[in-house]
CSV table of C-alpha atoms in Angstrom, one decimal:
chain,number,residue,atom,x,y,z
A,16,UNK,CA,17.4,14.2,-3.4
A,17,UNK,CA,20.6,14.3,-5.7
A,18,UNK,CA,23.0,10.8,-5.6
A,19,UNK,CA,25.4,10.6,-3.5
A,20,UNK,CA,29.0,11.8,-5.1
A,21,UNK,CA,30.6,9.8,-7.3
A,22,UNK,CA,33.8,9.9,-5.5
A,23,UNK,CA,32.5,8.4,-2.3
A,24,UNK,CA,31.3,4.9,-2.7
A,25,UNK,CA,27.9,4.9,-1.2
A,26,UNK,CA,27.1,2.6,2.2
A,27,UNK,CA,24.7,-0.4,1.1
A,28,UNK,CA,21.4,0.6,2.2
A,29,UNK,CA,20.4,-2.1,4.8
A,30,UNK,CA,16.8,-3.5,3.9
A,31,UNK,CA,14.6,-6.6,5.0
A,32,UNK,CA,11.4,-7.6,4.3
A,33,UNK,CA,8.4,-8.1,7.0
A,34,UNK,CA,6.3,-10.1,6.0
A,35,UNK,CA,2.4,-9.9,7.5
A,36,UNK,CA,1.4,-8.2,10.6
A,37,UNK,CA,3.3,-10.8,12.6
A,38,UNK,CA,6.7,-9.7,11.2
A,39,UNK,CA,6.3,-5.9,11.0
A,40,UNK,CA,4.8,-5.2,14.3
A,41,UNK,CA,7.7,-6.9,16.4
A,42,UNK,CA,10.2,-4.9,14.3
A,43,UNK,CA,8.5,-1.6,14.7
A,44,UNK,CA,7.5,-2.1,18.1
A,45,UNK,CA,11.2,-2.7,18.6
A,46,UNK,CA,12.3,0.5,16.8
A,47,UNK,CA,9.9,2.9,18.6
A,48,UNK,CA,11.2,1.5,21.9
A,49,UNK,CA,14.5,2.7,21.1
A,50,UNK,CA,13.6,6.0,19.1
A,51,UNK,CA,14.8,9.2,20.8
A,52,UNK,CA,14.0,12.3,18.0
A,53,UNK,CA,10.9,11.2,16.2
A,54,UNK,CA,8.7,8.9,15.4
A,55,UNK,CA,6.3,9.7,12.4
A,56,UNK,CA,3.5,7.3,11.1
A,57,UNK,CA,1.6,7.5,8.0
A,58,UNK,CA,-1.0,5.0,7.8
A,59,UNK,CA,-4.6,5.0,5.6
A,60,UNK,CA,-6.9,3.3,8.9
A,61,UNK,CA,-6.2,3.8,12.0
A,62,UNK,CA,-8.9,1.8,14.5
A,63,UNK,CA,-9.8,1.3,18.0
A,64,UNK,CA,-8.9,-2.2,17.9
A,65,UNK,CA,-5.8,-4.8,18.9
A,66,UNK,CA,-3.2,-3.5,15.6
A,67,UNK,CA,-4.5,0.3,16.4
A,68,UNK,CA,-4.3,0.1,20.0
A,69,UNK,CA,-0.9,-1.6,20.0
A,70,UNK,CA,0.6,1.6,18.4
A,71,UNK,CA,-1.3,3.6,20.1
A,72,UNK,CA,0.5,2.8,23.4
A,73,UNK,CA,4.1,2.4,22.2
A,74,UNK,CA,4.0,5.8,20.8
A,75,UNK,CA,2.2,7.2,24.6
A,76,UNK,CA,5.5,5.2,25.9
A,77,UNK,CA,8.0,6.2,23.8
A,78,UNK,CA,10.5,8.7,25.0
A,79,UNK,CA,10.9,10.3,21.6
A,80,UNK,CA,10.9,14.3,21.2
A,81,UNK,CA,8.3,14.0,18.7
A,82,UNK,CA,5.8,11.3,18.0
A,83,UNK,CA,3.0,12.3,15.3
A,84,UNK,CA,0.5,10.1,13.1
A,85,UNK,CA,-1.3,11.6,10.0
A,86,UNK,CA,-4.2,9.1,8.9
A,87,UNK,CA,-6.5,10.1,6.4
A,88,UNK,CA,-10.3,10.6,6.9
A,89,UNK,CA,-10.8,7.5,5.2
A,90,UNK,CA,-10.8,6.2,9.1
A,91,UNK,CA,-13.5,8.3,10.0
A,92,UNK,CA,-16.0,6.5,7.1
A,93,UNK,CA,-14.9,2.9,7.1
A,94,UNK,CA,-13.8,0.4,9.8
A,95,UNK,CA,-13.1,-2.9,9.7
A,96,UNK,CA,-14.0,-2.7,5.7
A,97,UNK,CA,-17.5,-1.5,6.3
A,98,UNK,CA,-19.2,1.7,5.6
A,99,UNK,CA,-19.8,3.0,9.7
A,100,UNK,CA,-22.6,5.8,8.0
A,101,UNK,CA,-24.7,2.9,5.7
A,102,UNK,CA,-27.6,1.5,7.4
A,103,UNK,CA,-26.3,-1.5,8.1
A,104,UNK,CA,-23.6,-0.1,9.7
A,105,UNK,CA,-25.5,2.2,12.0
A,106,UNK,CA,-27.5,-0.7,13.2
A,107,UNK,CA,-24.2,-2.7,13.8
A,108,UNK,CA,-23.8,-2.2,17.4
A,109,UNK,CA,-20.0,-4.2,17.2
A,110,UNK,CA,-18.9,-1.1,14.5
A,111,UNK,CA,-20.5,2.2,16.4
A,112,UNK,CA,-18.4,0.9,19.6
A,113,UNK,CA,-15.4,0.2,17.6
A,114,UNK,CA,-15.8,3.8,16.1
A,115,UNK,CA,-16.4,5.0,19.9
A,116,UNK,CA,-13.0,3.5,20.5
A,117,UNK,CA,-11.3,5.1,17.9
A,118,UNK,CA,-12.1,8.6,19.2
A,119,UNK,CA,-11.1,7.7,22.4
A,120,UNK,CA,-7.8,6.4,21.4
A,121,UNK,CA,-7.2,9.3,19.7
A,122,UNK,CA,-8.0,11.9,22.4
A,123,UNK,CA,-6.5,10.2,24.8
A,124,UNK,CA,-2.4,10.7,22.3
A,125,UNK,CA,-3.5,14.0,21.9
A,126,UNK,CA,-4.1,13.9,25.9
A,127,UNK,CA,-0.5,11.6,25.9
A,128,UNK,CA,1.3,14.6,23.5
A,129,UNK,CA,0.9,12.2,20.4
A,130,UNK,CA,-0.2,14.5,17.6
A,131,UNK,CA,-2.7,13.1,15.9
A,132,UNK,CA,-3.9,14.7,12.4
A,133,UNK,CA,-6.7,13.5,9.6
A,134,UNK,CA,-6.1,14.6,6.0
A,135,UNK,CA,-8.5,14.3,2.5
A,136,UNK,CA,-11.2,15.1,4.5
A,137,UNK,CA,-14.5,13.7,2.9
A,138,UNK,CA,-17.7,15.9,2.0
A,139,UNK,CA,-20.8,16.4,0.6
A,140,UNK,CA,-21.9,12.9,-1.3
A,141,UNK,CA,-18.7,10.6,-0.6
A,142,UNK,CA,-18.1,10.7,-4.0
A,143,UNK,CA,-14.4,10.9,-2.6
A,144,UNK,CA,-14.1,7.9,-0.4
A,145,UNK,CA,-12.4,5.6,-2.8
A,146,UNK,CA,-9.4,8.1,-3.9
A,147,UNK,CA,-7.3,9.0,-0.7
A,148,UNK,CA,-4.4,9.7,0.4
A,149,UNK,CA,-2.7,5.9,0.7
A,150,UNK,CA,0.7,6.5,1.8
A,151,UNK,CA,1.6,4.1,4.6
A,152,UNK,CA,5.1,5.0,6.2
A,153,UNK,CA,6.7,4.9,9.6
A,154,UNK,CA,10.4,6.7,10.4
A,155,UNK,CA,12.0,6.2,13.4
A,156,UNK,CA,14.5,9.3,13.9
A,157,UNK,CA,16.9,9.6,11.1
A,158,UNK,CA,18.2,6.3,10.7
A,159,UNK,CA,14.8,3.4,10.1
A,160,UNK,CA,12.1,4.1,7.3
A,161,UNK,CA,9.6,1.7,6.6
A,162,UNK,CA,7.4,1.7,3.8
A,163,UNK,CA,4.8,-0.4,2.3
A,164,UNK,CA,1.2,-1.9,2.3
A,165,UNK,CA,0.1,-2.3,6.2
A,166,UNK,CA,-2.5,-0.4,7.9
A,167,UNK,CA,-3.3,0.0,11.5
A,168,UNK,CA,-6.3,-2.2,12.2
A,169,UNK,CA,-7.0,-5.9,13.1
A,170,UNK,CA,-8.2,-6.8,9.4
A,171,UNK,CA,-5.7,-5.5,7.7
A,172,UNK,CA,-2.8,-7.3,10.4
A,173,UNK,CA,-4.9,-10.5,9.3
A,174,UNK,CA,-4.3,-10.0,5.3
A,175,UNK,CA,-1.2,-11.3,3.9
A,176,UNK,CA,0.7,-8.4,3.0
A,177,UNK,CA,4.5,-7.1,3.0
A,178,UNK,CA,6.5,-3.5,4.2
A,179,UNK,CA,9.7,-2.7,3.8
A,180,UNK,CA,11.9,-2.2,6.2
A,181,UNK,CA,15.3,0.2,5.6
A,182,UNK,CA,18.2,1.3,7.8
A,183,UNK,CA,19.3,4.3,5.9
A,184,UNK,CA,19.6,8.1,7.0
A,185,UNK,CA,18.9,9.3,3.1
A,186,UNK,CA,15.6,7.3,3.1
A,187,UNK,CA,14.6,8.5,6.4
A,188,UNK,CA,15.3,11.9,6.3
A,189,UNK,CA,13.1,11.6,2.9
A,190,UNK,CA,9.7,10.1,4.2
A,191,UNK,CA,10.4,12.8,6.8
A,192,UNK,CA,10.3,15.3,4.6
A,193,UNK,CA,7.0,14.4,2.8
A,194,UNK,CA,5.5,13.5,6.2
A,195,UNK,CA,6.2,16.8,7.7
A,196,UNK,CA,4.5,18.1,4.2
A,197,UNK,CA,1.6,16.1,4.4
A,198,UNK,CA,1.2,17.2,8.2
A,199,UNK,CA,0.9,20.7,6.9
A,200,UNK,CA,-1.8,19.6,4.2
A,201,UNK,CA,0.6,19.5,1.1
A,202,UNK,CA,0.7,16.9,-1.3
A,203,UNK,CA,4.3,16.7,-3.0
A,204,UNK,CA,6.8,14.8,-5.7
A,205,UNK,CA,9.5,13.5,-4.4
A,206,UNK,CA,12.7,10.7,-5.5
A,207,UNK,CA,15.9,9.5,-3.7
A,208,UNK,CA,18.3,7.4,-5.6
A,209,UNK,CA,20.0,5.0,-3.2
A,210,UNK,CA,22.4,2.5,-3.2
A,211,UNK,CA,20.0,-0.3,-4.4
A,212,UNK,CA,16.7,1.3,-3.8
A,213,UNK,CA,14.6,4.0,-5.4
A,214,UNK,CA,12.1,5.7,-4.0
A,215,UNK,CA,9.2,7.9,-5.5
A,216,UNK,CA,6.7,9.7,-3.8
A,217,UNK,CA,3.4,10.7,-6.2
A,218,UNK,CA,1.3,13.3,-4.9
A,219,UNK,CA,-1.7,11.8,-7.4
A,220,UNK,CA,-4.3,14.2,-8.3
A,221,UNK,CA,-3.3,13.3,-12.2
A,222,UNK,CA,0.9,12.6,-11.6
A,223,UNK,CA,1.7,10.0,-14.1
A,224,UNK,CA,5.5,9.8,-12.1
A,225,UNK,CA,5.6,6.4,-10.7
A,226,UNK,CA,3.2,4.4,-14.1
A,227,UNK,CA,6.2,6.2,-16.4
A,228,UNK,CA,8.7,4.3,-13.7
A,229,UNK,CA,6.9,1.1,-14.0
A,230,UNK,CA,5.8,1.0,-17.0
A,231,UNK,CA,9.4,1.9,-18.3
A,232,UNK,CA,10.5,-1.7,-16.3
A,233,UNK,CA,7.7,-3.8,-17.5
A,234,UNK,CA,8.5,-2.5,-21.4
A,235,UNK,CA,12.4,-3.4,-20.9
A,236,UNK,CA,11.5,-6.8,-19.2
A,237,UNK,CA,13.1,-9.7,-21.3
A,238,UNK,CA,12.4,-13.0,-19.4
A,239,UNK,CA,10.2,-13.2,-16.3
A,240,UNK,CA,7.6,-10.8,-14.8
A,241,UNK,CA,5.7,-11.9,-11.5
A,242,UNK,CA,2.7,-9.7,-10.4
A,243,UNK,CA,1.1,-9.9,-7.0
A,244,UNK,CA,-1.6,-7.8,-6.1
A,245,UNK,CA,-5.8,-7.8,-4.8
A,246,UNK,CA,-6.3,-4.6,-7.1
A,247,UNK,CA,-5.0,-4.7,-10.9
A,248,UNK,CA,-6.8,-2.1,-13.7
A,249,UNK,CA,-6.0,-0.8,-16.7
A,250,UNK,CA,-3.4,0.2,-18.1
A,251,UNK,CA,-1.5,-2.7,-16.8
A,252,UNK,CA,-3.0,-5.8,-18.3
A,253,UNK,CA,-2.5,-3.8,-21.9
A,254,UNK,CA,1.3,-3.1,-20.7
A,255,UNK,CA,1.7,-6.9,-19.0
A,256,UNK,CA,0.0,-8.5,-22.5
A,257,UNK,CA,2.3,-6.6,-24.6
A,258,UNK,CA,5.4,-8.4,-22.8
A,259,UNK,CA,3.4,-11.4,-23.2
A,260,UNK,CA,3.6,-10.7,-26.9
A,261,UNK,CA,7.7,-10.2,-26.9
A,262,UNK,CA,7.8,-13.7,-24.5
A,263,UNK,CA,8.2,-12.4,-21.2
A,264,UNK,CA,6.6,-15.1,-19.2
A,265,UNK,CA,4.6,-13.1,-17.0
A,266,UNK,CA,2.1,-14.6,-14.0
A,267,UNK,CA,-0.6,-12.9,-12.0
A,268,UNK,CA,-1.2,-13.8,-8.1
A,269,UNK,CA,-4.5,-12.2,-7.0
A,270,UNK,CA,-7.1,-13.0,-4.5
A,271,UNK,CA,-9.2,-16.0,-4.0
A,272,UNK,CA,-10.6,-14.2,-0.6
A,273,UNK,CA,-11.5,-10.9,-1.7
A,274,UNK,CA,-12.9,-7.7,0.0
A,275,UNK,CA,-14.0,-6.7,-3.5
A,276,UNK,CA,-15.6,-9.7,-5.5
A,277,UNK,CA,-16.1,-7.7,-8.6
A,278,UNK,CA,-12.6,-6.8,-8.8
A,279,UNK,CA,-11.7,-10.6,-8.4
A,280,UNK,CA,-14.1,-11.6,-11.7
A,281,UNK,CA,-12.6,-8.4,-13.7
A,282,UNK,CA,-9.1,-9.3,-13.1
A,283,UNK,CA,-9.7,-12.9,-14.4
A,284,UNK,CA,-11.5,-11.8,-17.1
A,285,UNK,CA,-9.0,-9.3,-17.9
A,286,UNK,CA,-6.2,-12.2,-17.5
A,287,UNK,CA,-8.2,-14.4,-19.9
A,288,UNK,CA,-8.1,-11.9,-23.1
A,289,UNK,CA,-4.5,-10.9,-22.2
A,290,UNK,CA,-3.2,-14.4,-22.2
A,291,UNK,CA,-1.7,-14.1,-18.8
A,292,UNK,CA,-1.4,-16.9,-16.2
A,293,UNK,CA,-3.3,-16.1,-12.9
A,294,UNK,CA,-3.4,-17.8,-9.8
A,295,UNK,CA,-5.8,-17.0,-7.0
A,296,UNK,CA,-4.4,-17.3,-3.7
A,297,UNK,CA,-5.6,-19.0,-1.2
A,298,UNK,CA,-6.9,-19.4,2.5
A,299,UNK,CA,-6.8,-15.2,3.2
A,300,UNK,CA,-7.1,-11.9,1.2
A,301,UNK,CA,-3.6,-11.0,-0.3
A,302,UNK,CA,-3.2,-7.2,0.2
A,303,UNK,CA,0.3,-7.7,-1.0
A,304,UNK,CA,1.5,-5.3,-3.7
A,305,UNK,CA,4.7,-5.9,-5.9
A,306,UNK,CA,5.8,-6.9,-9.1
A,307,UNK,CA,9.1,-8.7,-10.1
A,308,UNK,CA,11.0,-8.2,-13.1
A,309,UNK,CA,13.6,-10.2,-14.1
A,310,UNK,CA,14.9,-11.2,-10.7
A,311,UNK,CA,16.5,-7.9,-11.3
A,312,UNK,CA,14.1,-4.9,-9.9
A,313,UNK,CA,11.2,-5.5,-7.2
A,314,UNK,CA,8.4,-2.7,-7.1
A,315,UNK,CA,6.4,-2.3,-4.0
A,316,UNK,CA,4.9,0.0,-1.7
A,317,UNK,CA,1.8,1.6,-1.2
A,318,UNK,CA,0.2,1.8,-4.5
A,319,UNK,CA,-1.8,-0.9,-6.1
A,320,UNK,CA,-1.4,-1.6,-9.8
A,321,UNK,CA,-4.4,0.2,-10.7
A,322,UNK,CA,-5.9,3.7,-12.1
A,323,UNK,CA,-6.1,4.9,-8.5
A,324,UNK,CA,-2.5,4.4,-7.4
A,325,UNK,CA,-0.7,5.3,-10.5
A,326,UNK,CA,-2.5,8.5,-11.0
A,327,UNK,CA,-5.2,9.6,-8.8
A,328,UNK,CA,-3.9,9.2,-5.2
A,329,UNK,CA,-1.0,9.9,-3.1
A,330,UNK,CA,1.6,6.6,-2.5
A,331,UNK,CA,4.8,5.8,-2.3
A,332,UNK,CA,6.9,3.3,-4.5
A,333,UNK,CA,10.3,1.8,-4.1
A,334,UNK,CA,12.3,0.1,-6.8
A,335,UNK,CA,14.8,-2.1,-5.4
A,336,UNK,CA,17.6,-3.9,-7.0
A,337,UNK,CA,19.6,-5.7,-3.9
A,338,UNK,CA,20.8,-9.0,-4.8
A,339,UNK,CA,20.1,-10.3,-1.4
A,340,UNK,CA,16.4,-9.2,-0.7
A,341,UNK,CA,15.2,-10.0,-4.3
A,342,UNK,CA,16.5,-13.2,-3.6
A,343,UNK,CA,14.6,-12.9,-0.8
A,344,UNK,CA,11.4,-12.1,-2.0
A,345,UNK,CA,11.8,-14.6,-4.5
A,346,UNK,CA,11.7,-17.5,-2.1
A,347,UNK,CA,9.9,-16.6,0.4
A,348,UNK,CA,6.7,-15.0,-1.2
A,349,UNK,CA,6.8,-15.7,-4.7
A,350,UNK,CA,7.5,-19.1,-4.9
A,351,UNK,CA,5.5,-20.0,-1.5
A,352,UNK,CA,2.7,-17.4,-2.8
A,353,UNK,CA,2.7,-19.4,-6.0
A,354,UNK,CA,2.6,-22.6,-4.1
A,355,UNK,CA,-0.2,-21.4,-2.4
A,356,UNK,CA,-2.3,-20.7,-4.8
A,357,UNK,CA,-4.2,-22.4,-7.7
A,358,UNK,CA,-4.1,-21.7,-11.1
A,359,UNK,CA,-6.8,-20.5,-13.5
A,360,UNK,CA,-5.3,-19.7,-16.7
A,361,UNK,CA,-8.2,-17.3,-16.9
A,362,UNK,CA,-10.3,-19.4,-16.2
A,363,UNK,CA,-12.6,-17.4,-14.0
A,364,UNK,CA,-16.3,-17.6,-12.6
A,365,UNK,CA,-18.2,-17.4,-15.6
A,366,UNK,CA,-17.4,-14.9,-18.9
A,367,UNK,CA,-20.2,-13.1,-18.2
A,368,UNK,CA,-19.9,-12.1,-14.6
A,369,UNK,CA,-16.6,-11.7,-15.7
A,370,UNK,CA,-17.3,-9.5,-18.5
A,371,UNK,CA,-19.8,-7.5,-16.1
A,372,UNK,CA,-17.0,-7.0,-13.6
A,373,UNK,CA,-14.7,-6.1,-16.0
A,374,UNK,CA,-16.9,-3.4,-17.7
A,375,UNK,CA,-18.1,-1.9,-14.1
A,376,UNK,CA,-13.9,-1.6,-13.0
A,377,UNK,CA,-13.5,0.2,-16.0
A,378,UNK,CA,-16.6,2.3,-15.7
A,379,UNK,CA,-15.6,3.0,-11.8
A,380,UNK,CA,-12.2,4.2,-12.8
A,381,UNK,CA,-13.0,6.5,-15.6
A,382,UNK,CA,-15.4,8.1,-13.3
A,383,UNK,CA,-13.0,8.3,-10.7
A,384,UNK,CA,-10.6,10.0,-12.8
A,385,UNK,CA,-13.1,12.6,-13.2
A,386,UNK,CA,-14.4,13.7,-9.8
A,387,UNK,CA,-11.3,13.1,-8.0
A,388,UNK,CA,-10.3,16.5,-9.7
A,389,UNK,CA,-13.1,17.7,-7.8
């Protein structure tokens, strides 16, 4: 999207943060109630339960023209963070009814005149499961986009995690764009410069797009860099410790709760030989995903700060440099997120399980990188 003309002085783009399931479902429930053109959702799981079932009927109420939801297969494999075809899950009576559910709910929008599509379909030896198509977005009309980490399912409204909400025409009209693509099975590149907001749009499969953006910011920090996130791989400890080594002060919030206990040791572990403070946070799983540099840029979106979301898989990033919602993040999740948490210095739950976890991330993503291409 070109920037606006240099001889009009562009709107400020209206943004707030919503913060957990709690915040974000009021505010969208809000904007699809008063949608009258569209209402398009992009979401990576999409269950039968309380969160799914919740959007499910505000979009069958909405008086919107058109009302459409792409989720990717990923839905169709795992619920509530288990596998539904491994043994266990076939014997788990609670998951087969919750899957039952799901197909209901979504023949009954189709029924409502919901479209309902599922992309990345999965085949042959699920060697495909963990790279998908993790774009999360939500535009209501041509005037509210929101963006950011929060699926559509129970677990997932329970994690601590953050989307973005923005009142801006440009913005909207852009998530548009790529979801109408994505409807149509296309995966696409995509930026809009805003007035203090970027936002980039990687159709993975290889695109090094949004790591040139972010590893740009993290190579021109100077003073402060403050990373939260339940996933972190190479290469971003390598590009975090080398700001270490200028004296950027630079602090890692991850998960003391985790979905993925071997990604918890390796990201100690990996904290330890990069010199990096890291703090594991506590009570719930963070699914939270941004990085602050310099109190002067916030990163966040759908993408974690690994291998996956930075090359492999589609996601969307925004780079925002408000004054007022930096400040914003910084008080009320960094320093409460910090405050919640306790610090390891790398200290983590053994070197050797930490090594082992280390070793098997790496292994798992240069695999990934292979077959993904597949």
């Amino acid at each position: 999207m070109a920037q606006p003309l240099s001889s009009v002085p562009p709107a400020p783009v209206g943004m707030s943060l919503c913060i957990d399931g709690d915040e974000f479902w009021p505010a969208l429930a809000d904007d699809i109630r008063t949608a009258r053109d569209s209402v398009f959702v992009q979401t990576l799981s999409f269950e039968g339960d309380a969160a799914g079932e919740a959007l499910a009927g505000a979009l069958l109420a909405s008086r919107a023209r058109d009302r459409r939801i792409v989720v990717d297969s990923f839905t169709k494999y795992m619920l509530n963070d288990r596998l539904l075809y491994s043994p266990a899950g076939q014997l788990d009576l609670g998951l087969r009814r919750e899957a039952w559910r799901t197909r209901r709910m979504v023949r009954r929008l189709r029924a409502g005149g919901v479209g309902v599509t599922f992309v990345w379909p999965i085949r042959g030896l699920l060697h495909r499961l963990p790279v998908r198509n993790h774009k999360k977005l939500v535009t209501i009309d041509d005037r509210v986009a929101y963006l950011g980490g929060i699926n559509f399912s129970e677990h997932n409204f329970a994690w601590h995690d953050l989307m973005l909400r923005v009142e801006e025409p440009g913005v909207a009209r852009l998530l548009q764009d790529d979801f109408r693509a994505t409807w149509r099975g296309e995966d696409g590149r995509a930026v809009g410069r805003f007035d203090g907001v970027d936002v980039f749009i990687t159709p993975g499969r290889g695109d090094s797009m949004i790591l040139d953006v972010v590893a740009d910011l993290i190579g021109q920090a100077r003073r402060r860099i403050y990373l939260q996130c339940p996933y972190i791989t190479y290469p971003f400890f390598e590009l975090l410790h080398a700001a270490r080594r200028r004296g950027v002060d630079v602090t890692v919030v991850t998960s003391e709760i985790h979905n993925r206990t071997v990604m918890r040791w390796a990201i100690l572990e990996a904290c330890r030989r990069a010199d990096l403070e890291v703090s594991l946070y506590q009570g719930r799983m963070t699914h939270l995903k941004a990085m602050l540099v310099d109190d002067a840029a916030l990163v966040l979106g759908s993408a974690n700060f690994d291998i996956v979301g930075y090359r492999l898989q589609p996601e969307i990033v925004a780079v925002v440099r408000e004054p007022t919602l930096l400040a914003e993040f910084a008080q009320r999740i960094m320093r409460r997120d910090r405050a919640d948490s306790t610090t390891c210095n790398g200290v983590g739950p053994g070197r050797l399980r930490g090594a082992i976890g280390l070793a098997a991330v790496a292994f798992a993503g240069r695999v990934l990188e292979v077959t993904s291409r597949f």
